[in-house]
Tab-separated table of C-alpha atoms in Angstrom:
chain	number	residue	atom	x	y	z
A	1	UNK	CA	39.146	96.916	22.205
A	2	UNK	CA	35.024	96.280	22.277
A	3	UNK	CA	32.704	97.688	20.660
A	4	UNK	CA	29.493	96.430	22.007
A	5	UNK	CA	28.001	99.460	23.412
A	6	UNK	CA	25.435	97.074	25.407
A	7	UNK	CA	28.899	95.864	27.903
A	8	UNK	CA	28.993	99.846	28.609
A	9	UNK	CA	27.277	100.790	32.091
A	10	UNK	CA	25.261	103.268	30.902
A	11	UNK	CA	23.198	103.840	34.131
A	12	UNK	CA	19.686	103.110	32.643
A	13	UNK	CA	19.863	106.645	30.336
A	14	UNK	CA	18.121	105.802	26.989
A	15	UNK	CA	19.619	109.243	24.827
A	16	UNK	CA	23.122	108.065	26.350
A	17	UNK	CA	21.981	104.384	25.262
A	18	UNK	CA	21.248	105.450	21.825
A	19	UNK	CA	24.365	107.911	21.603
A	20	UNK	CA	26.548	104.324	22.620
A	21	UNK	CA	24.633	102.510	19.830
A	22	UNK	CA	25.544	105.145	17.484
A	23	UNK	CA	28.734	105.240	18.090
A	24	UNK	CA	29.017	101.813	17.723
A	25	UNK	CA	27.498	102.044	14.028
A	26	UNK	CA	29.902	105.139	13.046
A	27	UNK	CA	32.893	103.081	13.786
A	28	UNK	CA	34.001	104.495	16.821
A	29	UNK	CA	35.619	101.918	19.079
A	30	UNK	CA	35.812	101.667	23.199
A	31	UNK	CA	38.229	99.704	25.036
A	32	UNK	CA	36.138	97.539	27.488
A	33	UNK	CA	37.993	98.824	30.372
A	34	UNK	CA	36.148	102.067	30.127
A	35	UNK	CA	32.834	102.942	30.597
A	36	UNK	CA	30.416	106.265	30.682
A	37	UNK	CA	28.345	106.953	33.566
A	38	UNK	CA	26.660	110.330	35.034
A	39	UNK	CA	27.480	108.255	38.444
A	40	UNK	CA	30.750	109.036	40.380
A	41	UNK	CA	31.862	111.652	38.178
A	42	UNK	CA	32.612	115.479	38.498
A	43	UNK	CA	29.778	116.724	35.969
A	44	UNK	CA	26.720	115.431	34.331
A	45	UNK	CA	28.880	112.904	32.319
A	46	UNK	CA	32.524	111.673	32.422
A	47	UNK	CA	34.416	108.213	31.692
A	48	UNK	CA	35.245	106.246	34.800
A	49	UNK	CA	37.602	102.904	34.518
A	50	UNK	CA	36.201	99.437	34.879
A	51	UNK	CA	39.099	98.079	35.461
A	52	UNK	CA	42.948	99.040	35.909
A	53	UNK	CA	44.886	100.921	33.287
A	54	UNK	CA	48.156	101.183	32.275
A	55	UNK	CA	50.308	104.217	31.384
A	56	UNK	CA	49.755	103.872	27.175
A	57	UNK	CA	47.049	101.966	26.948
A	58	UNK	CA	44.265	103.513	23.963
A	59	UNK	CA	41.009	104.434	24.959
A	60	UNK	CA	39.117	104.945	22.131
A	61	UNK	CA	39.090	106.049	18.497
A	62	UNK	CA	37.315	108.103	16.503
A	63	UNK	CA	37.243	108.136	12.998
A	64	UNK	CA	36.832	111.592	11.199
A	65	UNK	CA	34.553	111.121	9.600
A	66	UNK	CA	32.418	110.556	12.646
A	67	UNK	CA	33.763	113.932	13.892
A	68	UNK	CA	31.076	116.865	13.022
A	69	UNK	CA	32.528	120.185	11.579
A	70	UNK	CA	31.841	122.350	8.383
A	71	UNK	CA	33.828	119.524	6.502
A	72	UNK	CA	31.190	116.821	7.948
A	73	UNK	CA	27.580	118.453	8.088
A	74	UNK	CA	24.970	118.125	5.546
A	75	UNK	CA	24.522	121.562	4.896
A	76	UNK	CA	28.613	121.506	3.364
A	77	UNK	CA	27.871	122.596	0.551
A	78	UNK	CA	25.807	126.149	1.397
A	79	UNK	CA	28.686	126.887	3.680
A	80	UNK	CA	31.517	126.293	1.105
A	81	UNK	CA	29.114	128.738	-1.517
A	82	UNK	CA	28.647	131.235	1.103
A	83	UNK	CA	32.414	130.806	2.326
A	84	UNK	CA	32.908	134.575	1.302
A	85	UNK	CA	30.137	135.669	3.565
A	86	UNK	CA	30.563	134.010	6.677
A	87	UNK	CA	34.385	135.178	7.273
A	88	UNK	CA	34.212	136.922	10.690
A	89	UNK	CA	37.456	137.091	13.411
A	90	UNK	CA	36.551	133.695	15.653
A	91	UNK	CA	36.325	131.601	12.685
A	92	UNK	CA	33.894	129.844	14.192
A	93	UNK	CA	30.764	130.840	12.265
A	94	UNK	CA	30.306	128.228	9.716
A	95	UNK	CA	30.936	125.499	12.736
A	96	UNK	CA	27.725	126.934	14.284
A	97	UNK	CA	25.517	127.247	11.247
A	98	UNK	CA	26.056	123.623	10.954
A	99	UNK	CA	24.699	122.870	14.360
A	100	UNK	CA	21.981	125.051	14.280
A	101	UNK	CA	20.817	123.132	11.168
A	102	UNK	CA	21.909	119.827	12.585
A	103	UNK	CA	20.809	120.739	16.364
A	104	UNK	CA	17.471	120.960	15.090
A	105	UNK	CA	16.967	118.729	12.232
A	106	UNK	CA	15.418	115.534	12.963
A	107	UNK	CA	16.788	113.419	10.317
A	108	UNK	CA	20.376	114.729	11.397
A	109	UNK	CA	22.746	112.143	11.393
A	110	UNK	CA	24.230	113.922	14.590
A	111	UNK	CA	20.773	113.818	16.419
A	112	UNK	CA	22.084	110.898	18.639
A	113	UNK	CA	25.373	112.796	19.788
A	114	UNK	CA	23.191	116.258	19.670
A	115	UNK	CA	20.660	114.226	22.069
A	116	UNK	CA	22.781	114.109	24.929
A	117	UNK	CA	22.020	118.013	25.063
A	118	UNK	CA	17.963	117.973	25.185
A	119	UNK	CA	18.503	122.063	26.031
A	120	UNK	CA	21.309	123.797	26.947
A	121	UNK	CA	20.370	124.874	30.486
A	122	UNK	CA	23.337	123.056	31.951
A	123	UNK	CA	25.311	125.597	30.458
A	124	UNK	CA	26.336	127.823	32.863
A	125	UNK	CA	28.786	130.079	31.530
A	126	UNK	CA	28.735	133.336	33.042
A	127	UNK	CA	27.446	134.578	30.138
A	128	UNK	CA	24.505	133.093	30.921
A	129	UNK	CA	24.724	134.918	34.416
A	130	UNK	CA	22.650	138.411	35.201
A	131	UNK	CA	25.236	141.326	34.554
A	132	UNK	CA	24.686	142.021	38.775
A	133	UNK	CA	25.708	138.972	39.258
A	134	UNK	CA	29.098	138.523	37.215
A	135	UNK	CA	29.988	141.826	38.446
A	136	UNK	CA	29.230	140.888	42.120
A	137	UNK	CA	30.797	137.763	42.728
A	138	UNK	CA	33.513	138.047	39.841
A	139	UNK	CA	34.612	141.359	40.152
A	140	UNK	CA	38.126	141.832	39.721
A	141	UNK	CA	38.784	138.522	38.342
A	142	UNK	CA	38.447	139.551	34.662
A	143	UNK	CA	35.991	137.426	33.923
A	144	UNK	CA	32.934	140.374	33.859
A	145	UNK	CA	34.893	142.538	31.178
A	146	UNK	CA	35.619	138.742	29.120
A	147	UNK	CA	32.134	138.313	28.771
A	148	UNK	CA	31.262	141.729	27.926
A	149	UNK	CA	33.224	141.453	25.213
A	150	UNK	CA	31.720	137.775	24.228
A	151	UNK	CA	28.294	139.218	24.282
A	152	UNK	CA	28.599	142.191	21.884
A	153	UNK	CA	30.536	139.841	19.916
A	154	UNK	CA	27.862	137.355	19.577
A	155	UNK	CA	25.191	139.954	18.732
A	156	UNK	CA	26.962	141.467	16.042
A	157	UNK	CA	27.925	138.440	14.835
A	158	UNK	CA	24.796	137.465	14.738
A	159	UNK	CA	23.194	140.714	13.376
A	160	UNK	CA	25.773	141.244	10.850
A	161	UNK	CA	26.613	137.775	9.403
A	162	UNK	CA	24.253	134.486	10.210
A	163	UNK	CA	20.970	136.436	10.092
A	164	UNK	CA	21.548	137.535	6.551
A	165	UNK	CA	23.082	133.894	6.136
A	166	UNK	CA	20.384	132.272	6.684
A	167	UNK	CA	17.541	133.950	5.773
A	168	UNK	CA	18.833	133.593	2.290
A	169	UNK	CA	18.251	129.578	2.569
A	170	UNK	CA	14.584	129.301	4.247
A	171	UNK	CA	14.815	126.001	3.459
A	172	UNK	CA	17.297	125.203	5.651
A	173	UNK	CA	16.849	127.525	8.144
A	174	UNK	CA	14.147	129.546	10.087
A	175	UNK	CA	15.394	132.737	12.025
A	176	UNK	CA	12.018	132.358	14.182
A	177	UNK	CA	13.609	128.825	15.242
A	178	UNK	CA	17.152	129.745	14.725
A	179	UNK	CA	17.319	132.372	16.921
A	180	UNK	CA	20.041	134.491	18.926
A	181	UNK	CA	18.869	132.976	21.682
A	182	UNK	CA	20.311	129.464	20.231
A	183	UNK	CA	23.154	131.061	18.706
A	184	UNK	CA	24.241	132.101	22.281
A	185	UNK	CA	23.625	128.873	23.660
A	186	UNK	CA	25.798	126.995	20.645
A	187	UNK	CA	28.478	129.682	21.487
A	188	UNK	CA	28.670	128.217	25.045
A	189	UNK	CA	27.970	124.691	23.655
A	190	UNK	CA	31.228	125.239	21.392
A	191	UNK	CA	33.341	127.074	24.056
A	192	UNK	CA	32.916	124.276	26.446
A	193	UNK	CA	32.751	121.016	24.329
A	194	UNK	CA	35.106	121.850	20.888
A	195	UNK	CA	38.117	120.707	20.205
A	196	UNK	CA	41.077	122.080	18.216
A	197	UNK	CA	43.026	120.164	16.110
A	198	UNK	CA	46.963	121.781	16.550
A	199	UNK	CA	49.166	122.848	13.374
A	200	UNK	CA	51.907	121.444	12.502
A	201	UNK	CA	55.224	122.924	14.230
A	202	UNK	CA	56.446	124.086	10.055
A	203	UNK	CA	52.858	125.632	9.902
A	204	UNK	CA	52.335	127.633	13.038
A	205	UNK	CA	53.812	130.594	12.098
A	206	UNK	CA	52.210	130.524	8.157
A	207	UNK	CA	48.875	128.964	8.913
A	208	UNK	CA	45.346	130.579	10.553
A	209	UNK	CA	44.774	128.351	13.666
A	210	UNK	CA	42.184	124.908	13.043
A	211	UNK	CA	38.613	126.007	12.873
A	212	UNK	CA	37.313	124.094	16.067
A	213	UNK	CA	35.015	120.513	15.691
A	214	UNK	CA	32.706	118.449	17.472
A	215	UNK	CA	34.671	115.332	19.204
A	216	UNK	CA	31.945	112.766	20.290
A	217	UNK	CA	32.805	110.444	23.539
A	218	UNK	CA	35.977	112.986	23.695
A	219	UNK	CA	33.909	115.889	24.885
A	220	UNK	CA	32.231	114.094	27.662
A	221	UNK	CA	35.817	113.455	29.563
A	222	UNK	CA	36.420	116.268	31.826
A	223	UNK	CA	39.103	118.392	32.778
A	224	UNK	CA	41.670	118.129	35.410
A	225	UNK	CA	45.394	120.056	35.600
A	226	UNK	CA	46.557	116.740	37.097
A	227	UNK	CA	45.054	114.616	34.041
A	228	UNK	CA	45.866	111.199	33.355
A	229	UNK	CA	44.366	111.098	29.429
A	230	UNK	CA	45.415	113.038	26.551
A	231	UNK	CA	43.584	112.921	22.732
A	232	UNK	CA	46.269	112.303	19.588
A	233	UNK	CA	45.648	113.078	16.490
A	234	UNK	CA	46.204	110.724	13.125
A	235	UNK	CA	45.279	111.508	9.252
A	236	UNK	CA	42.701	108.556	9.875
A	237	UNK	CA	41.213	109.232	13.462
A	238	UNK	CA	41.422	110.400	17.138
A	239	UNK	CA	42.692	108.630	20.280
A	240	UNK	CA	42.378	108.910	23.639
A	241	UNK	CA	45.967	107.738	25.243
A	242	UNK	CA	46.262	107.214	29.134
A	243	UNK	CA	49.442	109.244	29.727
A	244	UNK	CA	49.686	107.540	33.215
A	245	UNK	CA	48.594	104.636	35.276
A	246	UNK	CA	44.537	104.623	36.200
A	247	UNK	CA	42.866	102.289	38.674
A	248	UNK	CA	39.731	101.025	38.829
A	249	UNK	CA	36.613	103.634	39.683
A	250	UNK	CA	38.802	106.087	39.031
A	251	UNK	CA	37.675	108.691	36.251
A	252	UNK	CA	39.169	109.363	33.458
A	253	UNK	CA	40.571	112.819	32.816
A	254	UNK	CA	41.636	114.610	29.235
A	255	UNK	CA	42.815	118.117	29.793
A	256	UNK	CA	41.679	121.205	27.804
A	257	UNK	CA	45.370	122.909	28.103
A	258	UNK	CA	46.971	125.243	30.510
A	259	UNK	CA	44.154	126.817	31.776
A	260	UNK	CA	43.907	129.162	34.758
A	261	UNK	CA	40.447	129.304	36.492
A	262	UNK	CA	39.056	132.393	35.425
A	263	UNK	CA	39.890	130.786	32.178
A	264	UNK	CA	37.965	127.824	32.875
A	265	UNK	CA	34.934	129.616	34.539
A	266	UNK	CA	34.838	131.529	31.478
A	267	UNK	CA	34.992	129.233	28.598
A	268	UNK	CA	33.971	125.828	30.562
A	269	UNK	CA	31.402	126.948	33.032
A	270	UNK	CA	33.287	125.420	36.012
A	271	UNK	CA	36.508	125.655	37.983
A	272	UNK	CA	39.136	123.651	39.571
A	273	UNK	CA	39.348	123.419	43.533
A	274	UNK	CA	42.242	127.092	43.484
A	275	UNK	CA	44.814	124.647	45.209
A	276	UNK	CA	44.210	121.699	42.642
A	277	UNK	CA	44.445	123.845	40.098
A	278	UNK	CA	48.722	123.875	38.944
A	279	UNK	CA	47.799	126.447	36.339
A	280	UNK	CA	46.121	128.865	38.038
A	281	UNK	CA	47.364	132.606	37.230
A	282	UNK	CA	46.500	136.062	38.425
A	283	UNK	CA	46.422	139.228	35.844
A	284	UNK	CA	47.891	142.363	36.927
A	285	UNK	CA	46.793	145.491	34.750
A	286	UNK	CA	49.749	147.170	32.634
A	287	UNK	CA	47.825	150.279	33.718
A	288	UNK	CA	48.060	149.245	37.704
A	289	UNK	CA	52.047	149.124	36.777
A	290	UNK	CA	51.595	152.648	34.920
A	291	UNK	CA	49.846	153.675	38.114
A	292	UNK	CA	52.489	152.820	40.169
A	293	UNK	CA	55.109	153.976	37.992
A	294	UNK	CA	53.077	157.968	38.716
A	295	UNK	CA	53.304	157.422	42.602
A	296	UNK	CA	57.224	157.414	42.540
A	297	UNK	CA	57.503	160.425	40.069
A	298	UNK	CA	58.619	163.099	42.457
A	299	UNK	CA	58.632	166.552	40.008
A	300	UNK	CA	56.660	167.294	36.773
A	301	UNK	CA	59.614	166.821	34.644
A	302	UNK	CA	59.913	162.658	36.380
A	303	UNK	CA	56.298	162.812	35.040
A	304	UNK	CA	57.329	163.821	31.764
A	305	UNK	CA	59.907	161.190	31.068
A	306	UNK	CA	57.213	158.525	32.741
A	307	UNK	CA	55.315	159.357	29.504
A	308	UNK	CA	57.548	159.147	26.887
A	309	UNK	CA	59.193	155.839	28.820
A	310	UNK	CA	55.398	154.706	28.522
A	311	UNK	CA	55.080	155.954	24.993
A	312	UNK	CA	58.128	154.388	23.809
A	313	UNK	CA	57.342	150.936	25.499
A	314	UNK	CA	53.575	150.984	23.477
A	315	UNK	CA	55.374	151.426	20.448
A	316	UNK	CA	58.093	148.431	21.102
A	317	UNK	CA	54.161	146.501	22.107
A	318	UNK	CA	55.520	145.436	25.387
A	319	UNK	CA	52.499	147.519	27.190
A	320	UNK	CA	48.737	148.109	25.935
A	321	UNK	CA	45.778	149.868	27.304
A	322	UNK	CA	44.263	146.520	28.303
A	323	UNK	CA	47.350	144.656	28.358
A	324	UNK	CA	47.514	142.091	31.414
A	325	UNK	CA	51.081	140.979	32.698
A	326	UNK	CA	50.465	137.807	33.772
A	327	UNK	CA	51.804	135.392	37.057
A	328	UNK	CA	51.697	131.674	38.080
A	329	UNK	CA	52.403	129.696	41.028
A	330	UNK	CA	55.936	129.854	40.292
A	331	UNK	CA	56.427	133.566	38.928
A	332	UNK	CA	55.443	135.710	36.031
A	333	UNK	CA	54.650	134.135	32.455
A	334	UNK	CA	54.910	137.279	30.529
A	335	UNK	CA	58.660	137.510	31.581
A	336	UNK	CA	59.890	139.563	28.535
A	337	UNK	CA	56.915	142.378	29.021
A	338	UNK	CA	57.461	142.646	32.622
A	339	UNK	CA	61.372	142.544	32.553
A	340	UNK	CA	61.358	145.080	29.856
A	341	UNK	CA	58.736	147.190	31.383
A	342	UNK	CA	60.542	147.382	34.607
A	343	UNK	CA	63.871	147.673	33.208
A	344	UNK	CA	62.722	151.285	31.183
A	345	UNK	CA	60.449	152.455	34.046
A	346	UNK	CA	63.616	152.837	36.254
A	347	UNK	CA	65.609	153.832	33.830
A	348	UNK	CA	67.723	157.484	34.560
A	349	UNK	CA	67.332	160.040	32.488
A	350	UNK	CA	70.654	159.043	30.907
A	351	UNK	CA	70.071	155.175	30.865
A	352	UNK	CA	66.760	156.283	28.676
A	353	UNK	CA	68.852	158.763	26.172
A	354	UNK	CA	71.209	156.107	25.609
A	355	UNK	CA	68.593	153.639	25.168
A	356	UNK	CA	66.651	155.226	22.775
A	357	UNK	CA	69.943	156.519	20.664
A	358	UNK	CA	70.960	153.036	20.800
A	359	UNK	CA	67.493	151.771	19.902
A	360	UNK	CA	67.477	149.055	22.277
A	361	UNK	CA	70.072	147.906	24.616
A	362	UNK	CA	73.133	145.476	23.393
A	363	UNK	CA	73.634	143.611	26.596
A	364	UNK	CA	73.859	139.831	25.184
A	365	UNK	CA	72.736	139.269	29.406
A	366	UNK	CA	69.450	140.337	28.923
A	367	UNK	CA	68.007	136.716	27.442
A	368	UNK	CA	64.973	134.830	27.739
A	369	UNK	CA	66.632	132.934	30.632
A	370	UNK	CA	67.701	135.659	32.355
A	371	UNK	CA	64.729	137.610	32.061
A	372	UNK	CA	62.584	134.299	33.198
A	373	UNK	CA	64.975	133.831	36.448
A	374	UNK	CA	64.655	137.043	37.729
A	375	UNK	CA	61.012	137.223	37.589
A	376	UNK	CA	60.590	133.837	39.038
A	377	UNK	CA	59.883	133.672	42.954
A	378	UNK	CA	63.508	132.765	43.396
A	379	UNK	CA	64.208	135.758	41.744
A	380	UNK	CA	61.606	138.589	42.910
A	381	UNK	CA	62.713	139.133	46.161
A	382	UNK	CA	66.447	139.920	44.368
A	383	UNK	CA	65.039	142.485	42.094
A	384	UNK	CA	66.586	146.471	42.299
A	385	UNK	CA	64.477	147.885	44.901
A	386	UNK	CA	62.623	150.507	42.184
A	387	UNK	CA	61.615	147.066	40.159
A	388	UNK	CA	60.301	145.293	43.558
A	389	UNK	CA	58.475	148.555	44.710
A	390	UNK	CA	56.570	148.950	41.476
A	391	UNK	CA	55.385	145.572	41.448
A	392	UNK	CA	54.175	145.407	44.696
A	393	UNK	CA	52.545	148.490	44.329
A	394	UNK	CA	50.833	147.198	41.262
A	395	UNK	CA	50.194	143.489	43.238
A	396	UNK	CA	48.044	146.072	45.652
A	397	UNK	CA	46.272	148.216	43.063
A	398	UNK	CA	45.070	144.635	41.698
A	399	UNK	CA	43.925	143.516	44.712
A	400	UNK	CA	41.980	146.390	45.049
A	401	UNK	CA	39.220	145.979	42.131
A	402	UNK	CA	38.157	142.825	43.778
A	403	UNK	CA	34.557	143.203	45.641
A	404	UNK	CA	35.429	140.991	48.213
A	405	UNK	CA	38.823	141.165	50.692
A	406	UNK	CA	41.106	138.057	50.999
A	407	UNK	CA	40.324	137.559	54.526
A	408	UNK	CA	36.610	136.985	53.891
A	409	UNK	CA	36.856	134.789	51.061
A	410	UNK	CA	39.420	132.595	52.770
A	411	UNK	CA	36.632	132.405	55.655
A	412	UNK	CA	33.852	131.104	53.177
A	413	UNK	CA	36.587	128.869	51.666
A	414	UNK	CA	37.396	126.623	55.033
A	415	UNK	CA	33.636	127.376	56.626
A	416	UNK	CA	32.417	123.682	55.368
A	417	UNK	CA	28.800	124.310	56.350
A	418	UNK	CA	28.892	127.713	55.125
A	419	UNK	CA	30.459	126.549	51.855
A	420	UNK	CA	28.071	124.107	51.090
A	421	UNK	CA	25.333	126.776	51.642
A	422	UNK	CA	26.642	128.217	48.694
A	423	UNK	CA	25.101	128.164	45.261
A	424	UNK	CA	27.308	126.081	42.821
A	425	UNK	CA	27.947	130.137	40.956
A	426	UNK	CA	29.368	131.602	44.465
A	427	UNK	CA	30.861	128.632	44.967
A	428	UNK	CA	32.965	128.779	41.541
A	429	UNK	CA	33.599	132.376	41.811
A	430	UNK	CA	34.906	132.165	45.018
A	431	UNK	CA	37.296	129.516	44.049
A	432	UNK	CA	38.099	132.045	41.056
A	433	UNK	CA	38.501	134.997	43.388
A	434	UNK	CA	40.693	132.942	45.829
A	435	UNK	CA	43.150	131.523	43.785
A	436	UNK	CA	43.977	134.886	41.817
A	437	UNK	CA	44.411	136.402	45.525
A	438	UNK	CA	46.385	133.984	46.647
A	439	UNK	CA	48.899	134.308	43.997
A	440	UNK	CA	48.722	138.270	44.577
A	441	UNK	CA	50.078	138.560	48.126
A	442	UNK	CA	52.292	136.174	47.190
A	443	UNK	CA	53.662	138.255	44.895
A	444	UNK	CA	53.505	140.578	47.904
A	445	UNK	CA	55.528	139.275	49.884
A	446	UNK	CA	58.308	138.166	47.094
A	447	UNK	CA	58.764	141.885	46.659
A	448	UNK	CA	58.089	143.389	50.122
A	449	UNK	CA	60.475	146.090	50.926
């Protein structure tokens, strides 16, 4: 391992200079195989290999205490005395009272890590998007409703919680320099570059998840499905562990998790290439299934039991007003919902009675395996014909809400000079849009009649 940041190609970039030199004084360590450049990578920074790499080999550590949370920051102790205060659902406001205070203190110990990000402007989340513009070119994906939801969030959050926060402590904040305006910004800044350090397998079930921290050197790897680098964590530090072989000029890839591309759009600000991407997924409505579920009912009393088969399948939580079931490249990942779903929609009138008198069914069949099987595409195009017919119907009713038809998309997608006309947003939607319609008719034809 080396520390000398100087042996680090740094491309000539004084803040990314002084970030390496900091590092170097808090302790955190780079194996000289690595280095960081802005050159050859997929976004403004990444980690490329100097040399090869073997499977195993460590990275780089991090000690804690060079990681920057609500544990770390100077303003600690305000946040522990106002603990009370700042509880809110994302658990992430004390995180970003900390940065605002560190963000734009000079004397902040972070300022060299903080630095890197002179303004946030490379953000592009499409939060940061006009509202005609996320619904344009993302329509249908569920990415406009997402950030909807992010934005009143924010605001209130703001409103309701930080403003009163910190105009309580003038002296350490300034709501004229702290404003929403930042707020939103460090929102994106967290979404994109945070980490979360996993519980315990004993604690999952007992424990509220990790508030999320600031990794330094870690955040600046990007993402790939395919990745070859994966961060452990220790009571003493972090490390960065290739998980397979790398060769030289190759980058270096961590991965953020199983994340389809609406999900990395959304949270990240970018997306994979749809057919690089092995975790891509496609949403279908629970309401596009109720819909479908109407267009067989043939008399008002078929109607009638539709409701109270809908009713009933709320109150067992399998369906929700803005409940998604949810499919991958291989088949559906919310197997249970969707097999259970399907399995009461097309229930008789006397399956149903006995159903409910029984209060579920007692066929020991009906596992996790079975249920995953049948709803795999091995197993779609098996399905009763009822089951197959509702879910294609659905599969259509999806492919619907989206602004733009398969056909043209697909078009844009393998017209190389009209592609690269594109502006980097079209260019990620489309990838967005694609992939989720791919997946779609091929859930089409799985369950064709």
């Amino acid at each position: 391992m080396a520390t000398d940041a100087k042996r680090l190609k740094t491309e000539g970039s004084d803040p990314l200079q002084s970030f390496l030199q900091w590092c170097e004084g808090v302790g955190l360590k780079l194996n000289n195989k690595v280095y960081i450049s802005k050159e050859g990578t997929v976004a403004e920074y990444g980690m490329l290999a100097k040399e090869d790499i073997d499977e195993g080999e460590l990275l780089f550590t991090i000690p804690r205490m060079a990681l920057l949370h609500q544990g770390t920051t100077k303003v600690l102790a305000v946040l522990e005395e106002g603990k009370a205060s700042l509880e809110n659902t994302s658990g992430w406001v004390p995180l970003l009272l900390a940065l605002m205070y560190e963000y734009t203190s000079p004397q902040s110990h972070w300022r060299p890590y903080l630095s890197l990000w002179s303004d946030f402007t490379a953000l592009d989340h499409p939060m940061f998007w006009s509202k005609d513009e996320r619904d344009r070119l993302l329509k249908g994906t569920g990415i406009p409703e997402a950030v909807d939801t992010d934005l009143t969030n924010i605001q209130k959050e703001y409103k309701d919680i930080v403003l009163p926060f910190i105009t309580l402590h003038p002296d350490l904040w300034d709501p004229e320099r702290h404003t929403l305006d930042l707020y939103r910004s460090l929102v994106a800044f967290v979404m994109a570059y945070s980490f979360q350090e996993p519980l315990d397998e004993e604690d999952e079930d007992e424990k509220d998840p990790n508030p999320p921290m600031m990794v330094p050197i870690a955040d600046m790897l990007n993402h790939v499905s395919n990745h070859n680098a994966n961060l452990e964590y220790t009571p003493e530090c972090l490390k960065m562990v290739s998980v397979r072989s790398i060769r030289k000029g190759e980058e270096v890839f961590n991965t953020y998790g199983q994340m389809a591309n609406w999900q990395l759009l959304h949270m990240y600000g970018f997306a994979e290439p749809y057919q690089s991407n092995s975790n891509d997924t496609a949403d279908i409505p629970m309401s596009n299934v109720y819909k479908a579920a109407v267009q067989v009912t043939r008399s008002e009393a078929e109607q009638r039991l539709l409701v109270e088969k809908w009713s009933l399948l709320c109150e067992m939580e399998m369906v929700g007003d803005k409940g998604v079931f949810i499919f991958g490249k291989s088949g559906s990942l919310t197997d249970t919902e969707m097999y259970t779903t399907l399995k009461i929609l097309c229930m008789s009138v006397e399956e149903f009675e006995d159903f409910r008198e029984n209060e579920g069914w007692e066929e020991a069949d009906d596992d996790e395996e079975k249920m995953l099987q049948a709803l795999s595409n091995e197993g779609l195009p098996s399905l009763p014909p009822l089951w197959r017919r509702l879910v294609h119907a659905a599969a259509i009713f999806t492919l619907d809400s989206y602004g733009e038809d398969m056909l043209k998309d697909k078009v844009l997608l393998e017209d190389k000079d009209g592609y690269a006309k594109l502006s980097s947003r079209q260019r990620r939607a489309l990838q967005v849009r694609y992939g989720q319609k791919t997946i779609l008719h091929q859930l089409l034809e799985l369950t064709k009649p």
